[in-house]
Coordinates of C-alpha atoms in Angstrom, one line a residue:
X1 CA -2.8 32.2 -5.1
X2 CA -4.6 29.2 -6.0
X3 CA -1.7 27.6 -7.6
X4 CA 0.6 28.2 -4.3
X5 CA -2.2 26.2 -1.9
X6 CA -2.5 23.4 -4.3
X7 CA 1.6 23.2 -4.2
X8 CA 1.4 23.3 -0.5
X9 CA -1.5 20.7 -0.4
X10 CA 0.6 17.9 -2.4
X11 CA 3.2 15.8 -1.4
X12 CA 4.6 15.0 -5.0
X13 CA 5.1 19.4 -5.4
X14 CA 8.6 19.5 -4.6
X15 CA 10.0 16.2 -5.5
X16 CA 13.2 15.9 -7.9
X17 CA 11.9 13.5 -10.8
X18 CA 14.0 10.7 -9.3
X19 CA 12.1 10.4 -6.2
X20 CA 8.8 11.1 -7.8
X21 CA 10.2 7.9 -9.9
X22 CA 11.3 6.1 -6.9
X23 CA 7.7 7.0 -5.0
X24 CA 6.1 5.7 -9.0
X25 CA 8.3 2.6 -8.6
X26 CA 6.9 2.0 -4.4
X27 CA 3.4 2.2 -5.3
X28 CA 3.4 -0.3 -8.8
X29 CA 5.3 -2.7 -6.3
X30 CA 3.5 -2.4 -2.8
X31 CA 0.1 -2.5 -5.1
X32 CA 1.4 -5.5 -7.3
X33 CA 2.1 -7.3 -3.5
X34 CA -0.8 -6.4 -1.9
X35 CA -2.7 -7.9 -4.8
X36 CA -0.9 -11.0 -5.3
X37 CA -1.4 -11.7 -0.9
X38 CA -5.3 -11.0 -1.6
X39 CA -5.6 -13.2 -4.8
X40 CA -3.8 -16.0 -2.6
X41 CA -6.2 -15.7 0.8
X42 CA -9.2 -15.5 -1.6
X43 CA -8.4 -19.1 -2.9
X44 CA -8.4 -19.8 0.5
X45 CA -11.6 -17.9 1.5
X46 CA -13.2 -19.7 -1.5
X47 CA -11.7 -23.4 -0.2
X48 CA -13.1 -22.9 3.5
X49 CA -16.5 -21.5 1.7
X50 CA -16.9 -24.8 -0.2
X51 CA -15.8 -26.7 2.5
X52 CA -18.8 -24.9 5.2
X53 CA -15.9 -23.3 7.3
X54 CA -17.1 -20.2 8.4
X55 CA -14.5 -19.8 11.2
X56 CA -12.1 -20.0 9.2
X57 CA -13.9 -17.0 6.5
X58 CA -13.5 -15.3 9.4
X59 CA -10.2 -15.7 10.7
X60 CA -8.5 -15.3 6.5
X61 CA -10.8 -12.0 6.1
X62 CA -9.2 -10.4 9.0
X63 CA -6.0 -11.7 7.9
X64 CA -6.3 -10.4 4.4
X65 CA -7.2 -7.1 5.9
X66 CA -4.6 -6.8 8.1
X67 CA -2.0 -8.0 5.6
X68 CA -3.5 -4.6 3.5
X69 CA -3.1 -2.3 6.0
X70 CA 0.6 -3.4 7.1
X71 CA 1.3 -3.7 3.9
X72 CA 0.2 0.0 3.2
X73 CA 2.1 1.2 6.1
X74 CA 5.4 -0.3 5.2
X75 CA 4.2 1.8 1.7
X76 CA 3.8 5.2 3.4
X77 CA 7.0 4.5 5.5
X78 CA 9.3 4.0 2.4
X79 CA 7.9 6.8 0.2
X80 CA 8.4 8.7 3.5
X81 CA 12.3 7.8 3.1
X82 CA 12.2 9.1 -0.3
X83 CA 10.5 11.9 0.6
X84 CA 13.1 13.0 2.9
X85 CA 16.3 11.3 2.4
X86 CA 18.7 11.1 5.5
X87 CA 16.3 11.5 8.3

């Protein structure tokens, strides 16, 4: 019984190996992106820092953030697509 709720509970239960792969594949490439946008807007951060900006902090924090989060929905929406194939 236990074992049939935790099936039910995740996502990755009945997935063929290739889409688990492909899903594998969609997160190691969404999380090397989302990394590489946050290593380049922290340069940034750290430039307008030095340079007594603070608006701009501001405006590149929100930026960064919302670069995550559309970057995490675009994520969701392709594993989503391998998840269920044709719809």
């Amino acid at each position: 019984l236990a074992m049939e709720r935790l099936n039910k509970s995740s996502p990755m239960a009945n997935l063929t190996d290739t889409q688990k792969k492909e899903i594998a594949e969609l997160d190691s490439k969404y999380a090397a992106r989302i990394a590489e946008r946050e290593l380049f807007l922290k340069g940034k951060i750290a430039e307008a820092i030095s340079g007594g900006d603070i608006g701009a902090v501001e405006e590149l924090e929100k930026q960064m953030s919302s670069e995550r989060k559309a970057l995490q929905i675009e994520l969701e929406e392709k594993k989503e697509a391998v998840r269920k194939p044709g719809s």
